[in-house]
mmCIF file of C-alpha atoms in Angstrom:
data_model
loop_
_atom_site.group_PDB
_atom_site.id
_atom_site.type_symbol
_atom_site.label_atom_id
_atom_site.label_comp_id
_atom_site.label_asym_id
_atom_site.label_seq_id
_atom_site.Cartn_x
_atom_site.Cartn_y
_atom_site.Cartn_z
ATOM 1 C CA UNK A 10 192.612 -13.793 39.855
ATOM 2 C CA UNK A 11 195.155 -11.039 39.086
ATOM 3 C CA UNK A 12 192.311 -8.122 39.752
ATOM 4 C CA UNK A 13 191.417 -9.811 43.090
ATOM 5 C CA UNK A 14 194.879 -9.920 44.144
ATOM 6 C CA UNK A 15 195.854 -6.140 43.179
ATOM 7 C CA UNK A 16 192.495 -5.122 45.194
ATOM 8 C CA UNK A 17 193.862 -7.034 47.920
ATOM 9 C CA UNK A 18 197.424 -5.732 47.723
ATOM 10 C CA UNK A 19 198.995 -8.954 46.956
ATOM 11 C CA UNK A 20 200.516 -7.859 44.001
ATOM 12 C CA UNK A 21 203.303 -5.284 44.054
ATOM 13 C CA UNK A 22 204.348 -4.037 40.046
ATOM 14 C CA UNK A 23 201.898 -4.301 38.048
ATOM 15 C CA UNK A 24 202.879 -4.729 34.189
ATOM 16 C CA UNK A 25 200.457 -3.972 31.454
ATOM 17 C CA UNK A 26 199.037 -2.672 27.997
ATOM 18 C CA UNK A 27 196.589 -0.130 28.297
ATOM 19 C CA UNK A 28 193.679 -2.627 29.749
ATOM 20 C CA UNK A 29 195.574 -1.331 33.047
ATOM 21 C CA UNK A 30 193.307 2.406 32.620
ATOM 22 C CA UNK A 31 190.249 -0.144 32.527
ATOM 23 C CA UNK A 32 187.444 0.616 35.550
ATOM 24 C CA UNK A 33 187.779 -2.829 37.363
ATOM 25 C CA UNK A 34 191.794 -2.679 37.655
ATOM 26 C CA UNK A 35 191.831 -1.473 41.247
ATOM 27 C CA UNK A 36 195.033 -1.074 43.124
ATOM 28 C CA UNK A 37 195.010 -0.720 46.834
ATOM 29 C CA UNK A 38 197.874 1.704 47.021
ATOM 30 C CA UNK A 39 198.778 2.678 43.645
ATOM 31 C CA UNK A 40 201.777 5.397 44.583
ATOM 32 C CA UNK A 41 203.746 5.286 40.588
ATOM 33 C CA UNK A 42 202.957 4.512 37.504
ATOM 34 C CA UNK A 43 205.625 4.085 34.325
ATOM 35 C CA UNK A 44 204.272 4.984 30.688
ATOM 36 C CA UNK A 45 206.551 3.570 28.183
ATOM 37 C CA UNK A 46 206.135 4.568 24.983
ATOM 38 C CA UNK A 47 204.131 7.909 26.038
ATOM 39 C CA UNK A 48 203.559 9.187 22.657
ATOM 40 C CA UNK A 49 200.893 5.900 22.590
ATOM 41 C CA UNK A 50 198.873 7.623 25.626
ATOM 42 C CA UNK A 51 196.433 10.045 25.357
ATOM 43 C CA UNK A 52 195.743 13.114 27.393
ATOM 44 C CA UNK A 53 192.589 11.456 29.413
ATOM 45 C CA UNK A 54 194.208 8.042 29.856
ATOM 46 C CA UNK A 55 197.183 9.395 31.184
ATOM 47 C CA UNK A 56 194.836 10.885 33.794
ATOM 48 C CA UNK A 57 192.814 7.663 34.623
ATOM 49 C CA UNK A 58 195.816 5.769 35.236
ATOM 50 C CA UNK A 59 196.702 8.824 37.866
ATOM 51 C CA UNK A 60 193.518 8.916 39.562
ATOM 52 C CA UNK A 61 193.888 4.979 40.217
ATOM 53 C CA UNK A 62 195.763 6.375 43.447
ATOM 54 C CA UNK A 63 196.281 8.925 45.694
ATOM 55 C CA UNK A 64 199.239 11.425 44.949
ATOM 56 C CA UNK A 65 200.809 9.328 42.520
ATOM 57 C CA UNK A 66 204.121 9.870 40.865
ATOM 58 C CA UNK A 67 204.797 9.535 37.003
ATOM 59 C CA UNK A 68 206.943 9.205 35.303
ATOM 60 C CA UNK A 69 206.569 9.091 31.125
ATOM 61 C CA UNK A 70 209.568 7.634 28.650
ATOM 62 C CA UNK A 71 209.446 8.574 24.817
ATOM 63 C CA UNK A 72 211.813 8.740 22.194
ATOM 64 C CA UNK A 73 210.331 11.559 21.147
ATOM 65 C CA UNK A 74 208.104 13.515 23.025
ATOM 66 C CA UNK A 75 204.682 14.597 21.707
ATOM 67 C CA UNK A 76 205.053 18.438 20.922
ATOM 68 C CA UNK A 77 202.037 18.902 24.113
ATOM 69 C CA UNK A 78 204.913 16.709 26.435
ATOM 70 C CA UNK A 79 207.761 19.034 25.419
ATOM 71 C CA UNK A 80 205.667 22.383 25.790
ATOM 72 C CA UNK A 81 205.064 20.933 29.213
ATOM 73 C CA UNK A 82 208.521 21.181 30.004
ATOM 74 C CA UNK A 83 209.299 24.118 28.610
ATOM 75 C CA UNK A 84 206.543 25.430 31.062
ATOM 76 C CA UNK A 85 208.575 24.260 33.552
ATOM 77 C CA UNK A 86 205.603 22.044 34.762
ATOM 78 C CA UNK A 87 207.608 18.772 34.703
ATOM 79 C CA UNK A 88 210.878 17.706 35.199
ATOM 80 C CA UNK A 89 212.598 16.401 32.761
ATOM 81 C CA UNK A 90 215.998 13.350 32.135
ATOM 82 C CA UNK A 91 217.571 13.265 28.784
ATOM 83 C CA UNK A 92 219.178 9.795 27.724
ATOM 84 C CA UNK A 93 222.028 11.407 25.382
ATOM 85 C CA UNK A 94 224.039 8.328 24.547
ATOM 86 C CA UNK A 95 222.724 5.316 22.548
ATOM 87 C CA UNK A 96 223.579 1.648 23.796
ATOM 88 C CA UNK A 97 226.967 0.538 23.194
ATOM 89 C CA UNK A 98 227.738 -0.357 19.603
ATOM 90 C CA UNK A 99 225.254 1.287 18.226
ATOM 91 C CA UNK A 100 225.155 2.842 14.915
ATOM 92 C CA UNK A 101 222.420 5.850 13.958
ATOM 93 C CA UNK A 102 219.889 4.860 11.626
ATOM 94 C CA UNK A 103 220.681 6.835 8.087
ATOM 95 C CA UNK A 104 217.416 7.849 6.690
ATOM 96 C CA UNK A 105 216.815 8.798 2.829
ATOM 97 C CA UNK A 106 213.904 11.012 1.413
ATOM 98 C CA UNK A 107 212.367 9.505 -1.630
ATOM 99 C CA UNK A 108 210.159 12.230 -3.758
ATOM 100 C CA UNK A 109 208.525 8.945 -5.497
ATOM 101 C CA UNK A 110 206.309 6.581 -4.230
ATOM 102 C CA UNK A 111 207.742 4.059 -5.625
ATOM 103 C CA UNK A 112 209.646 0.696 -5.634
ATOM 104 C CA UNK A 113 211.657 0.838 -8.067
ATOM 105 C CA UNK A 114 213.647 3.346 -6.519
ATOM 106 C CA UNK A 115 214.748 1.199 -3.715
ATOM 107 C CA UNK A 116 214.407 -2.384 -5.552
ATOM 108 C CA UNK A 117 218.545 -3.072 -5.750
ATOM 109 C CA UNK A 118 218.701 -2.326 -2.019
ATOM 110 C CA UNK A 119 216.398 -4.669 -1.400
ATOM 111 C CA UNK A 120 217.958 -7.076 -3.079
ATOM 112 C CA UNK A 121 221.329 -6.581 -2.125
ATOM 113 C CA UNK A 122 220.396 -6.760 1.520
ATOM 114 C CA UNK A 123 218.266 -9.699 0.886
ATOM 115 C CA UNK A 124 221.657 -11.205 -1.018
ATOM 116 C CA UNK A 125 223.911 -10.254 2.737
ATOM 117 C CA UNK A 126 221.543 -12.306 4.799
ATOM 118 C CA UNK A 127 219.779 -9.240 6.005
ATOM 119 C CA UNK A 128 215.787 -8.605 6.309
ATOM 120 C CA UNK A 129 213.207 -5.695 5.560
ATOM 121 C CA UNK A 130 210.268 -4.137 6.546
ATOM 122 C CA UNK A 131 207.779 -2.538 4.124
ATOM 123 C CA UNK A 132 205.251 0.241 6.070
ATOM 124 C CA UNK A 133 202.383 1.000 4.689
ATOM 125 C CA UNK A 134 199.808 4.003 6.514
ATOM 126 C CA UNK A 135 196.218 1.576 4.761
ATOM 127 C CA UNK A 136 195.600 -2.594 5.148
ATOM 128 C CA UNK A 137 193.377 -2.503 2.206
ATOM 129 C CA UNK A 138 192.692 -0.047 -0.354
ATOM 130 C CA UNK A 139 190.478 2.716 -0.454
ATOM 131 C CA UNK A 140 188.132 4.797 -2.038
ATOM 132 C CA UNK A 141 188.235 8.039 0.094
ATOM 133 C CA UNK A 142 191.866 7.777 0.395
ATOM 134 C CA UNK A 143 194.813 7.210 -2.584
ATOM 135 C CA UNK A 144 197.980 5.522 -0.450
ATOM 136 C CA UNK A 145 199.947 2.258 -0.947
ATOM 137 C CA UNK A 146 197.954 -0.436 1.141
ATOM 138 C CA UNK A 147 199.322 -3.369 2.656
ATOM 139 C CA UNK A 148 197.195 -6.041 1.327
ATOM 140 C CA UNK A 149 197.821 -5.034 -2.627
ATOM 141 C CA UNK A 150 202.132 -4.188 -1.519
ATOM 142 C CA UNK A 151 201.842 -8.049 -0.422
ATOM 143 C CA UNK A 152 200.861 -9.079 -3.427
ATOM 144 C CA UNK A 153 203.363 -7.709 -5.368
ATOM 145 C CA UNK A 154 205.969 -8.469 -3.402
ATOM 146 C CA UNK A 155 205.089 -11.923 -3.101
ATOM 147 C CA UNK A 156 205.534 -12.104 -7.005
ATOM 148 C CA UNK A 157 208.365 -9.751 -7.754
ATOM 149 C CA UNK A 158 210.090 -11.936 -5.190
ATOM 150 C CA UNK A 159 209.135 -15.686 -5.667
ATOM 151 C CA UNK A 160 212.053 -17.630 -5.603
ATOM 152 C CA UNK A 161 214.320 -14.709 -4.110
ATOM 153 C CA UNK A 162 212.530 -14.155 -0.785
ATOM 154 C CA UNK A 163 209.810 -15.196 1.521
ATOM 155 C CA UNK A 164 207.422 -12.261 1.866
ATOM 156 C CA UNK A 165 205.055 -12.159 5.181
ATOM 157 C CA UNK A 166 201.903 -9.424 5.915
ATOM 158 C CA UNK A 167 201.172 -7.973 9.453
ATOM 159 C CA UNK A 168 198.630 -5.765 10.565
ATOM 160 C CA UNK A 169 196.218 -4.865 13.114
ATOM 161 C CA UNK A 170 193.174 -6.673 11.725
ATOM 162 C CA UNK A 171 194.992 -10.312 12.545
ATOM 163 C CA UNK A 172 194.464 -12.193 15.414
ATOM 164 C CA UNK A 173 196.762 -12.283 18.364
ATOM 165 C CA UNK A 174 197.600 -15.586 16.796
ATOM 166 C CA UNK A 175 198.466 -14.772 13.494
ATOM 167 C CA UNK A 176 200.316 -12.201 14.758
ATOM 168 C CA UNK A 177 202.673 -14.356 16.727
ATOM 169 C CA UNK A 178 203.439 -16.909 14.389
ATOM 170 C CA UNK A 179 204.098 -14.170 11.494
ATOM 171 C CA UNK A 180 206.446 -12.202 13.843
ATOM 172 C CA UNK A 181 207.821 -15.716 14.966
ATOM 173 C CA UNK A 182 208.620 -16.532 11.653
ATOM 174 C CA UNK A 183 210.059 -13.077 11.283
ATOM 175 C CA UNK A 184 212.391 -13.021 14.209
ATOM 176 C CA UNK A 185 213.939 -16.737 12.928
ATOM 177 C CA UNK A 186 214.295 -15.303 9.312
ATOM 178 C CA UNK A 187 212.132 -17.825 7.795
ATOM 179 C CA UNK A 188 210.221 -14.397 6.614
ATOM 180 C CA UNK A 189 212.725 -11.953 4.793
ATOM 181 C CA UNK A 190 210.885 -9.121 3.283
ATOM 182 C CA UNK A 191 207.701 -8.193 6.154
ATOM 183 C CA UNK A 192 204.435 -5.552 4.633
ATOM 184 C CA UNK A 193 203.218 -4.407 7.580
ATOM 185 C CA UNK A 194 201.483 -1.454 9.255
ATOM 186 C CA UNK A 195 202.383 0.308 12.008
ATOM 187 C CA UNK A 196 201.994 -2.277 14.787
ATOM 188 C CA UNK A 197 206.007 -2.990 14.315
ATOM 189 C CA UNK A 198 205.983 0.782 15.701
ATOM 190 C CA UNK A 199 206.904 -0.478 19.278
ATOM 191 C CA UNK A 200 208.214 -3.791 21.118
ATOM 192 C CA UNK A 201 210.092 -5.533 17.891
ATOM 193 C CA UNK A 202 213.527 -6.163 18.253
ATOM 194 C CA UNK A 203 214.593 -8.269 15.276
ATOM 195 C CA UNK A 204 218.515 -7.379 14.866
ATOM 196 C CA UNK A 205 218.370 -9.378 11.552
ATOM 197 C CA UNK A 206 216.376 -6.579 10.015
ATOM 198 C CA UNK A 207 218.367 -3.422 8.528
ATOM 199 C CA UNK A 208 216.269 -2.135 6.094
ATOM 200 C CA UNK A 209 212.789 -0.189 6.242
ATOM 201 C CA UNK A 210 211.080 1.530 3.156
ATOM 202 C CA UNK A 211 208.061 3.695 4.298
ATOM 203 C CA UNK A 212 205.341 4.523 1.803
ATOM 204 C CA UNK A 213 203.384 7.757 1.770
ATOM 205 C CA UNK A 214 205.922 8.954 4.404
ATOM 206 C CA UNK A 215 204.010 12.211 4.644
ATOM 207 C CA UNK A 216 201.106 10.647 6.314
ATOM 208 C CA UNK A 217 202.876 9.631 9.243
ATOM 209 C CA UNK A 218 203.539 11.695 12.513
ATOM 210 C CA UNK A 219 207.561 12.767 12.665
ATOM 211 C CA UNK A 220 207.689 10.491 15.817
ATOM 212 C CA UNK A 221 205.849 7.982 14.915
ATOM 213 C CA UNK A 222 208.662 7.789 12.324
ATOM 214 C CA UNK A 223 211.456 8.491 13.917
ATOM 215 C CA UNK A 224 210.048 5.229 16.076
ATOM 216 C CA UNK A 225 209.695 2.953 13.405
ATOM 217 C CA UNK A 226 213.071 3.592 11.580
ATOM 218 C CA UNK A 227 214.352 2.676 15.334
ATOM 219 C CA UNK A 228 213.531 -1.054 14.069
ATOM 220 C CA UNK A 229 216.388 -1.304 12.039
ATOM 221 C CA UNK A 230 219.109 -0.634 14.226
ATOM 222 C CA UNK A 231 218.547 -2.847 16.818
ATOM 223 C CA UNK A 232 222.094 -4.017 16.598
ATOM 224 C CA UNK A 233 225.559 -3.073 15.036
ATOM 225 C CA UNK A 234 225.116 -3.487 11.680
ATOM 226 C CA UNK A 235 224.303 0.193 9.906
ATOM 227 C CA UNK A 236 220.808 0.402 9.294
ATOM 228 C CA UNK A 237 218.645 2.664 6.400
ATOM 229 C CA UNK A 238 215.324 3.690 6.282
ATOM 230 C CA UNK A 239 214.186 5.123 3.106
ATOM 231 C CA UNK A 240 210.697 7.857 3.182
ATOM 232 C CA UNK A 241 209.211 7.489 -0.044
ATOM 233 C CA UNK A 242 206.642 10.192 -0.886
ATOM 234 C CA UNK A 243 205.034 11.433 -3.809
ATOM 235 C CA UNK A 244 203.640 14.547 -1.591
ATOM 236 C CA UNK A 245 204.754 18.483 -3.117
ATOM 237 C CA UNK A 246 203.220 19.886 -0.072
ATOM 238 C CA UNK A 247 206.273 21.685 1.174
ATOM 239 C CA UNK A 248 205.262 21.750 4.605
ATOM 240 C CA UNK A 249 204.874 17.644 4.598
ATOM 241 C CA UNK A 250 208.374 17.918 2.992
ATOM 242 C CA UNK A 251 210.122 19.859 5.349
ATOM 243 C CA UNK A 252 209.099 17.810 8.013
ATOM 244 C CA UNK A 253 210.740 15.062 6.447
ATOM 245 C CA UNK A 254 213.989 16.628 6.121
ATOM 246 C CA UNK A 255 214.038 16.972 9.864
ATOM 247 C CA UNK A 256 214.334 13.029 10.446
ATOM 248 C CA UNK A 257 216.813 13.422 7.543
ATOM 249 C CA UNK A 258 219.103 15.584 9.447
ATOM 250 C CA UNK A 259 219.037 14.528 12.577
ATOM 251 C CA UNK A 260 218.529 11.438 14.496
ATOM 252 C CA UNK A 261 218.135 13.000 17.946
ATOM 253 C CA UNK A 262 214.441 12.524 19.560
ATOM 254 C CA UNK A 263 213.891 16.163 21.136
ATOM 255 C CA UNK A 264 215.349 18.093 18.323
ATOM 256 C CA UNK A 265 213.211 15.961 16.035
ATOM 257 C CA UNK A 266 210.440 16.976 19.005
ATOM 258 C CA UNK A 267 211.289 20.357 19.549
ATOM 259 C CA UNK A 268 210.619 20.547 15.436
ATOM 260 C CA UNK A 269 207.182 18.988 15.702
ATOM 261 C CA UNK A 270 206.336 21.397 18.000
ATOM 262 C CA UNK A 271 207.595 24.323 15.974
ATOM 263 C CA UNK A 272 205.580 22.959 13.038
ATOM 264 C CA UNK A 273 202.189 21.277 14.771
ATOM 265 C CA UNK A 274 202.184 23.522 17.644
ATOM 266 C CA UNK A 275 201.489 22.236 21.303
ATOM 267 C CA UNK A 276 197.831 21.537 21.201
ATOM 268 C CA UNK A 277 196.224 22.595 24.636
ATOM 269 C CA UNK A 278 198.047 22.754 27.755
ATOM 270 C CA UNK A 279 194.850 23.079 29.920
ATOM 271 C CA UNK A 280 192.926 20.371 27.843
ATOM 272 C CA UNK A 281 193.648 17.186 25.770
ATOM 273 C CA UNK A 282 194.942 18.150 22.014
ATOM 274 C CA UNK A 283 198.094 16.576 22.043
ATOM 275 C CA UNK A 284 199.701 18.725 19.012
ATOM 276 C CA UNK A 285 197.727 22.051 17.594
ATOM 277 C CA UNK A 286 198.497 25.945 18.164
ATOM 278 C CA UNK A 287 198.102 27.076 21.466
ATOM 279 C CA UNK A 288 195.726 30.407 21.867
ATOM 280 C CA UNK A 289 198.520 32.876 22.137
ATOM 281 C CA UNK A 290 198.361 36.209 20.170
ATOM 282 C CA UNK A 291 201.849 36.960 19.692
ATOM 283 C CA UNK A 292 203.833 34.454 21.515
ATOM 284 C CA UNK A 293 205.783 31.945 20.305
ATOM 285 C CA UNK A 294 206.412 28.497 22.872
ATOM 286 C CA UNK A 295 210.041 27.482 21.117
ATOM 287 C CA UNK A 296 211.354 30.783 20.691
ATOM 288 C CA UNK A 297 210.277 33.129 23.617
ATOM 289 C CA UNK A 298 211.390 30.941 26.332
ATOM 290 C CA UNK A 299 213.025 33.759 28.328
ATOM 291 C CA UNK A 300 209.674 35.649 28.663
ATOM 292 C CA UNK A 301 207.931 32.576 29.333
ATOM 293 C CA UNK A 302 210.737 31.332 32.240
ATOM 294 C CA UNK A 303 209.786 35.139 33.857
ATOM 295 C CA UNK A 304 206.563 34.546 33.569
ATOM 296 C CA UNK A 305 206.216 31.462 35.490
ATOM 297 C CA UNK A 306 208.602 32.916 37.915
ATOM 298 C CA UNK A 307 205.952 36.108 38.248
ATOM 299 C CA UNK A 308 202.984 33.415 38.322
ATOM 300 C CA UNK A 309 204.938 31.537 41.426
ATOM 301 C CA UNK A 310 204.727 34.985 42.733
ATOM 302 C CA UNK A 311 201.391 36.089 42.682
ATOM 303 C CA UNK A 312 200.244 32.000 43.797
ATOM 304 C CA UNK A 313 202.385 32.658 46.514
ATOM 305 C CA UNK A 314 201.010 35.671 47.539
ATOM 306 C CA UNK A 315 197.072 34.760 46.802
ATOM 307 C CA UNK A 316 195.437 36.442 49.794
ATOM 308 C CA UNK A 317 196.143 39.837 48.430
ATOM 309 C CA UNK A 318 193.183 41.074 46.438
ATOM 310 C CA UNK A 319 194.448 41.815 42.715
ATOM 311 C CA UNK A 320 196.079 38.538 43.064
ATOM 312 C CA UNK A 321 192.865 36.500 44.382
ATOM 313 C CA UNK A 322 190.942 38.532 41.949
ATOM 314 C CA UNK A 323 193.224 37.355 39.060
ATOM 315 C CA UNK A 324 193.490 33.515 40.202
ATOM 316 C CA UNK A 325 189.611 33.442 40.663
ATOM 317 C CA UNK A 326 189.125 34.202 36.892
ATOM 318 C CA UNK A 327 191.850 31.897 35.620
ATOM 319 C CA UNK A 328 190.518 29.479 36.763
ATOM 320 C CA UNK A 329 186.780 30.150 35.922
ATOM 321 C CA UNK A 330 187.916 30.272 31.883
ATOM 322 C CA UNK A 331 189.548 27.402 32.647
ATOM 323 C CA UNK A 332 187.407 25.104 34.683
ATOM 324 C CA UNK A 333 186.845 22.536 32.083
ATOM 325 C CA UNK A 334 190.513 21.771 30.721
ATOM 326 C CA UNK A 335 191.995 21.929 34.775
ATOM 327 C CA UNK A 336 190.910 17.974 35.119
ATOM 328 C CA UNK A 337 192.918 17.100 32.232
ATOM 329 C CA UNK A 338 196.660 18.703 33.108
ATOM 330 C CA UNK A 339 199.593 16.447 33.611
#
């Protein structure tokens, strides 16, 4: 009934999950789309939503941008609104690195915020465990939980594997605090707004993007009450390390960004990797932004000016090396 009516233009805003980029959701005059969340999007479904219409406008909110969003706007290829101030009341989340994967470390925390009336989450990167992979999983967390904490707590488990059901009632249960202590993965990343909760612990912290992070630590301060999120790791990579730090030190979503760029790279401007180094020789994208402003001020020139013959010339064989990634720009 709803895809009939869209077709038919009886249905102005349209609000969805992704099943919106599916073939038979046909608009009649699609002319702007919103992606919340953007970091959840990738390259080619940003693109099918786009092609659902004809000149379409965009417009993509994040946190924290992907490290392919913000080279974007260094480019200069999208225009860009910065949210500086956090709603009214708020406190920033403090966030403590943990070299030990480990419990114990955080165990009187726990309890003491159990003790105030307060709620956790537990993140885990694994549902069940794994050969191919050593990490803390949530099934076997669960477990423990449930016994280091009978009589203290109620302990629930969420993850993707659940039905929509499940899922419901456990978050239900959640949001009313008849659940205190939640092991879940990362489908709390987005859309959970239980104020109650003021305490995360993340296992195996290093496996997890630095947005995807810095998202999920934004579900414990949801409300006034200070709220901690502690990055347990057992990781000596200091690379994986250093990344941490950065959510340490800062809570702000395009400095935390502008990092993952610095460390991931952009991934392909003309194509779909979202995060990876880009194919230049001696640039760099974060710190030669003056060159890179004069260049796209001498591109603008020569696109301007495309008749004349070294410029048609050059434009001709840009774009044949780049024929397959032009489909897939922003």
């Amino acid at each position: 009934d709803i895809l009939e009516r869209l077709k038919n233009g009886e249905i102005d805003i349209l609000v969805g999950t992704h099943s919106l980029i599916q073939p038979d959701v046909e608009f009649k005059q699609l002319g702007f789309v919103v992606a919340d969340e953007q970091h959840r999007f990738g390259v080619e479904q940003r693109r099918k939503l786009i092609e659902k219409g004809d000149k379409v406008d965009f417009l993509l909110m994040t946190a924290t941008p992907i490290p392919r969003t913000l080279a974007n706007t260094l480019y200069g290829d999208m225009d860009i609104t910065t949210i500086e101030t956090m709603p009214a009341g708020r406190k920033e989340v403090k966030t403590v690195l943990v070299q030990e994967n480990s419990f114990r470390h955080v165990l009187d925390e726990v309890v003491s915020k159990i003790e105030e009336g307060r709620q956790v989450y537990v993140v885990c990167s694994a549902i069940e465990e794994s050969e191919s992979i050593n990490v803390r999983n949530v099934l076997t967390i669960y477990d423990n939980l449930k016994k280091a904490f009978k009589g203290i707590a109620k302990v629930g488990v969420l993850h993707g594997k659940m039905s929509s059901e499940e899922k419901e009632e456990i978050m239900r249960e959640f949001d009313k605090n008849e659940i205190q202590i939640l092991v879940s993965t990362t489908v709390i990343e987005v859309g959970v707004n239980v104020v109650n909760a003021t305490l995360m612990i993340i296992y195996d912290a290093h496996r997890f993007g630095l947005s995807q992070l810095h998202q999920l630590r934004g579900r414990v301060q949801r409300g006034s009450e200070q709220g901690i999120c502690y990055l347990l790791t057992d990781s000596q990579d200091e690379n994986s390390l250093e990344r941490l730090r950065v959510l340490v030190n800062t809570n702000n979503g395009f400095e935390i960004s502008a990092e993952d760029l610095r460390l991931r790279g952009p991934g392909d401007i003309l194509g779909t990797r979202q995060s990876g180094l880009p194919a230049f020789l001696l640039g760099n994208l974060v710190e030669d932004t003056k060159i890179i402003e004069t260049t796209k001020k001498d591109c603008l020139e020569i696109l301007q000016h495309a008749e004349e013959k070294e410029n048609s010339q050059l434009i001709q064989k840009i774009v044949q090396l780049n024929m397959n990634a032009l489909t897939t720009m922003d």
